[in-house]
Short mmCIF file of C-alpha atoms in Angstrom, two decimals:
data_model
loop_
_atom_site.label_atom_id
_atom_site.label_comp_id
_atom_site.label_asym_id
_atom_site.label_seq_id
_atom_site.Cartn_x
_atom_site.Cartn_y
_atom_site.Cartn_z
CA THR A 77 0.00 0.00 0.00
CA GLN A 78 1.36 3.37 -1.06
CA LEU A 79 1.32 6.09 1.57
CA LEU A 80 0.98 8.64 -1.21
CA GLU A 81 -1.49 8.07 -4.02
CA GLN A 82 -0.97 9.86 -7.28
CA SER A 83 -3.56 10.34 -9.97
CA PRO A 84 -3.84 9.89 -12.79
CA GLN A 85 -1.29 7.13 -13.31
CA PHE A 86 -1.00 7.86 -17.02
CA LEU A 87 -1.77 10.98 -18.99
CA SER A 88 -1.40 11.45 -22.72
CA ILE A 89 -2.24 14.91 -24.04
CA GLN A 90 -1.63 17.18 -26.99
CA GLU A 91 0.87 20.02 -26.90
CA GLY A 92 -0.75 23.19 -25.61
CA GLU A 93 -3.25 21.51 -23.28
CA ASN A 94 -3.38 22.09 -19.52
CA LEU A 95 -3.22 19.29 -16.96
CA THR A 96 -3.30 18.67 -13.23
CA VAL A 97 -1.67 15.84 -11.31
CA TYR A 98 -2.81 15.02 -7.78
CA CYS A 99 -0.93 13.60 -4.82
CA ASN A 100 -3.06 12.50 -1.86
CA SER A 101 -2.44 10.94 1.51
CA SER A 102 -4.12 10.41 4.85
CA SER A 103 -0.83 11.33 6.56
CA VAL A 104 0.49 14.77 7.42
CA PHE A 105 3.91 15.62 6.03
CA SER A 106 6.44 18.17 7.21
CA SER A 107 7.24 18.94 3.58
CA LEU A 108 6.32 17.68 0.15
CA GLN A 109 8.48 17.57 -2.93
CA TRP A 110 7.78 17.09 -6.63
CA TYR A 111 10.29 15.41 -8.91
CA ARG A 112 10.49 14.65 -12.61
CA GLN A 113 12.24 11.53 -13.80
CA GLU A 114 13.36 10.74 -17.33
CA PRO A 115 13.84 7.09 -18.41
CA GLY A 116 17.15 5.67 -17.18
CA GLU A 117 17.91 8.65 -14.96
CA GLY A 118 17.41 9.65 -11.36
CA PRO A 119 14.56 11.93 -10.26
CA VAL A 120 15.25 15.66 -10.42
CA LEU A 121 13.72 17.94 -7.82
CA LEU A 122 11.24 20.50 -9.17
CA VAL A 123 9.97 22.11 -5.97
CA THR A 124 9.64 21.73 -2.20
CA VAL A 125 6.54 23.01 -0.40
CA VAL A 126 6.54 23.31 3.35
CA THR A 127 3.64 25.49 4.52
CA GLY A 128 0.00 24.39 4.35
CA GLY A 129 -1.78 26.29 1.58
CA GLU A 130 1.50 27.25 -0.06
CA VAL A 131 1.50 27.87 -3.81
CA LYS A 132 4.72 27.92 -5.82
CA LYS A 133 5.14 28.72 -9.48
CA LEU A 134 7.95 27.54 -11.71
CA LYS A 135 7.39 28.96 -15.20
CA ARG A 136 4.38 27.02 -16.54
CA LEU A 137 4.21 24.72 -13.48
CA THR A 138 2.12 25.60 -10.43
CA PHE A 139 2.44 23.57 -7.24
CA GLN A 140 0.02 23.70 -4.33
CA PHE A 141 0.29 22.17 -0.86
CA GLY A 142 -3.01 21.42 0.85
CA ASP A 143 -4.01 23.39 3.94
CA ALA A 144 -3.75 20.26 6.08
CA ARG A 145 -0.39 19.29 4.54
CA LYS A 146 -1.78 15.94 3.38
CA ASP A 147 -2.13 16.53 -0.33
CA SER A 148 -0.65 18.45 -3.19
CA SER A 149 -1.27 19.21 -6.85
CA LEU A 150 0.87 20.05 -9.85
CA HIS A 151 -0.71 22.04 -12.65
CA ILE A 152 1.02 22.47 -16.01
CA THR A 153 -0.19 25.19 -18.36
CA ALA A 154 0.25 24.83 -22.12
CA ALA A 155 2.14 21.54 -21.91
CA GLN A 156 5.07 21.00 -24.24
CA PRO A 157 6.74 17.76 -25.45
CA GLY A 158 9.69 18.60 -23.20
CA ASP A 159 7.38 18.14 -20.19
CA THR A 160 7.12 14.43 -20.96
CA GLY A 161 8.33 12.26 -18.10
CA LEU A 162 7.43 10.58 -14.83
CA TYR A 163 6.25 13.00 -12.16
CA LEU A 164 6.72 11.87 -8.57
CA CYS A 165 5.56 13.44 -5.35
CA ALA A 166 7.43 12.67 -2.13
CA GLY A 167 6.36 13.43 1.40
CA ALA A 168 8.80 13.78 4.27
CA GLU A 169 7.88 12.53 7.72
CA SER A 170 9.08 14.53 10.71
CA PHE A 171 12.72 14.22 9.79
CA ASN A 172 14.31 11.85 7.41
CA LYS A 173 11.92 9.33 5.92
CA PHE A 174 10.67 10.05 2.46
CA TYR A 175 7.67 8.35 0.94
CA PHE A 176 7.25 8.52 -2.81
CA GLY A 177 4.02 8.29 -4.72
CA SER A 178 3.66 5.74 -7.49
CA GLY A 179 4.10 8.44 -10.11
CA THR A 180 2.23 9.92 -13.05
CA LYS A 181 3.55 9.14 -16.52
CA LEU A 182 2.96 12.15 -18.72
CA ASN A 183 3.25 12.03 -22.50
CA VAL A 184 2.85 15.28 -24.40
CA LYS A 185 2.36 14.74 -28.11
CA PRO A 186 3.51 17.41 -30.56
CA ASP B 105 24.57 16.17 -13.86
CA SER B 106 23.52 16.12 -10.19
CA GLY B 107 27.06 15.70 -8.87
CA VAL B 108 26.18 12.34 -7.30
CA THR B 109 28.01 9.37 -8.80
CA GLN B 110 27.02 5.74 -8.62
CA THR B 111 28.92 2.66 -9.73
CA PRO B 112 28.46 0.35 -11.42
CA LYS B 113 25.79 1.52 -13.87
CA HIS B 114 24.68 -2.02 -14.63
CA LEU B 115 25.12 -5.24 -12.69
CA ILE B 116 24.03 -8.71 -13.73
CA THR B 117 24.38 -11.53 -11.25
CA ALA B 118 22.81 -14.81 -10.18
CA THR B 119 20.48 -15.71 -7.35
CA GLY B 120 22.23 -16.30 -4.05
CA GLN B 121 25.10 -13.97 -4.86
CA ARG B 122 26.24 -10.84 -3.04
CA VAL B 123 26.88 -7.43 -4.62
CA THR B 124 28.04 -4.01 -3.48
CA LEU B 125 26.75 -0.77 -4.92
CA ARG B 126 28.74 2.39 -4.44
CA CYS B 127 27.68 6.02 -4.15
CA SER B 128 29.68 9.24 -3.89
CA PRO B 129 27.62 12.22 -2.73
CA ARG B 130 27.90 15.78 -3.99
CA SER B 131 30.79 17.72 -2.55
CA GLY B 132 29.75 19.11 0.81
CA ASP B 133 26.69 16.89 1.27
CA LEU B 134 26.71 14.87 4.47
CA SER B 135 23.48 12.89 4.00
CA VAL B 136 23.16 9.88 1.74
CA TYR B 137 19.86 8.15 1.03
CA TRP B 138 19.35 4.81 -0.72
CA TYR B 139 16.22 3.97 -2.71
CA GLN B 140 14.99 0.97 -4.65
CA GLN B 141 12.83 1.49 -7.73
CA SER B 142 11.04 -1.45 -9.25
CA LEU B 143 8.20 -1.55 -11.75
CA ASP B 144 5.58 -2.79 -9.32
CA GLN B 145 6.70 -1.00 -6.15
CA GLY B 146 7.71 2.45 -7.32
CA LEU B 147 10.48 4.30 -5.47
CA GLN B 148 11.00 2.88 -1.98
CA PHE B 149 13.15 4.52 0.67
CA LEU B 150 15.67 2.07 2.12
CA ILE B 151 18.02 3.85 4.49
CA GLN B 152 19.70 7.17 5.28
CA TYR B 153 23.15 7.98 6.64
CA TYR B 154 24.34 11.33 7.90
CA ASN B 155 28.04 11.94 8.44
CA GLY B 156 28.74 8.26 8.91
CA GLU B 157 25.81 7.43 11.17
CA GLU B 158 22.57 5.69 10.31
CA ARG B 159 19.71 8.18 10.78
CA ALA B 160 16.59 6.61 9.29
CA LYS B 161 15.47 3.22 8.08
CA GLY B 162 12.75 2.44 5.60
CA ASN B 163 11.73 -0.82 3.99
CA ILE B 164 15.19 -2.33 3.95
CA LEU B 165 15.43 -6.11 4.04
CA GLU B 166 17.68 -7.85 6.55
CA ARG B 167 19.69 -9.23 3.61
CA PHE B 168 20.62 -5.65 2.73
CA SER B 169 23.02 -3.44 4.65
CA ALA B 170 24.69 -0.12 4.09
CA GLN B 171 27.40 2.05 5.51
CA GLN B 172 28.89 5.48 5.04
CA PHE B 173 32.64 5.89 5.22
CA PRO B 174 34.73 8.77 6.65
CA ASP B 175 35.15 10.22 3.15
CA LEU B 176 31.31 10.24 3.00
CA HIS B 177 30.92 7.76 0.17
CA SER B 178 28.40 5.04 0.86
CA GLU B 179 27.99 1.41 -0.06
CA LEU B 180 24.84 -0.69 -0.22
CA ASN B 181 25.46 -4.40 0.20
CA LEU B 182 22.86 -6.84 -1.10
CA SER B 183 23.29 -10.51 -0.20
CA SER B 184 21.51 -13.82 -0.88
CA LEU B 185 20.05 -12.16 -3.93
CA GLU B 186 16.63 -13.16 -5.19
CA LEU B 187 14.95 -12.59 -8.54
CA GLY B 188 12.73 -9.98 -6.90
CA ASP B 189 15.73 -7.86 -5.99
CA SER B 190 16.11 -6.89 -9.64
CA ALA B 191 15.52 -3.14 -9.71
CA LEU B 192 17.08 0.26 -10.12
CA TYR B 193 18.95 1.36 -7.01
CA PHE B 194 19.38 5.09 -6.52
CA CYS B 195 21.35 7.01 -4.03
CA ALA B 196 20.66 10.64 -3.26
CA SER B 197 22.57 13.17 -1.23
CA SER B 198 21.67 16.32 0.59
CA VAL B 199 23.44 18.78 2.81
CA ALA B 200 20.76 18.59 5.50
CA VAL B 201 20.17 15.88 8.06
CA SER B 202 16.42 16.43 8.07
CA GLY B 203 13.79 15.80 5.48
CA SER B 204 13.11 19.27 4.18
CA GLY B 205 16.39 19.52 2.36
CA GLU B 206 16.73 19.08 -1.39
CA GLN B 207 17.90 15.64 -2.43
CA PHE B 208 20.08 15.19 -5.49
CA PHE B 209 19.80 11.79 -7.11
CA GLY B 210 22.53 9.83 -8.82
CA PRO B 211 22.01 8.08 -12.18
CA GLY B 212 21.27 4.75 -10.50
CA THR B 213 22.56 1.20 -10.68
CA ARG B 214 20.44 -1.26 -12.60
CA LEU B 215 20.66 -4.66 -10.91
CA THR B 216 19.50 -7.74 -12.76
CA VAL B 217 19.35 -11.02 -10.85
CA LEU B 218 19.08 -14.09 -13.09
#
């Protein structure tokens, strides 16, 4: 059983469309991170959110941490083929344990 | 390039064998994390070391062990290997001891157990 559930698992969209990926849990996390992973490579950190209700923007990506610090969302505006990859959320317990979601595989078609 | 190096990149071995995976963290990072990524389990946290000491344990099997050396590189030892141990093994490093710090992942070691 995954502590963090991500949805959808797979997403295939056309270039220019918007999308939202969700990361949900029944646990409270001290921080939550979003990563993108390309095939054959390690995950690369996109953002860390720490405060409940926090919203962070990274160009066309908008990240939100739920008020109760149990869930998060990633919204991509005007997706591009370069956004293709596996998106992972990871929640940190009080100190050092990280729990990763199962991931969302995004494919953006030109 | 994250600055984290892992060797070897690929490893093929037989059931029952023992292997050692090596990780060198980014310069200045004191924390090393080990993760296992398999198709059906996703990315699972195994263990964390900070400045040579074990700080957190995840779903690490008793057949697996790790250590961090004075020069801060870390090794993950996997013994009595089973087919189900086939996976990508990642190490990540961070400067912080606690979980809010950014982790930088290495390129991974792909282990295949035949």
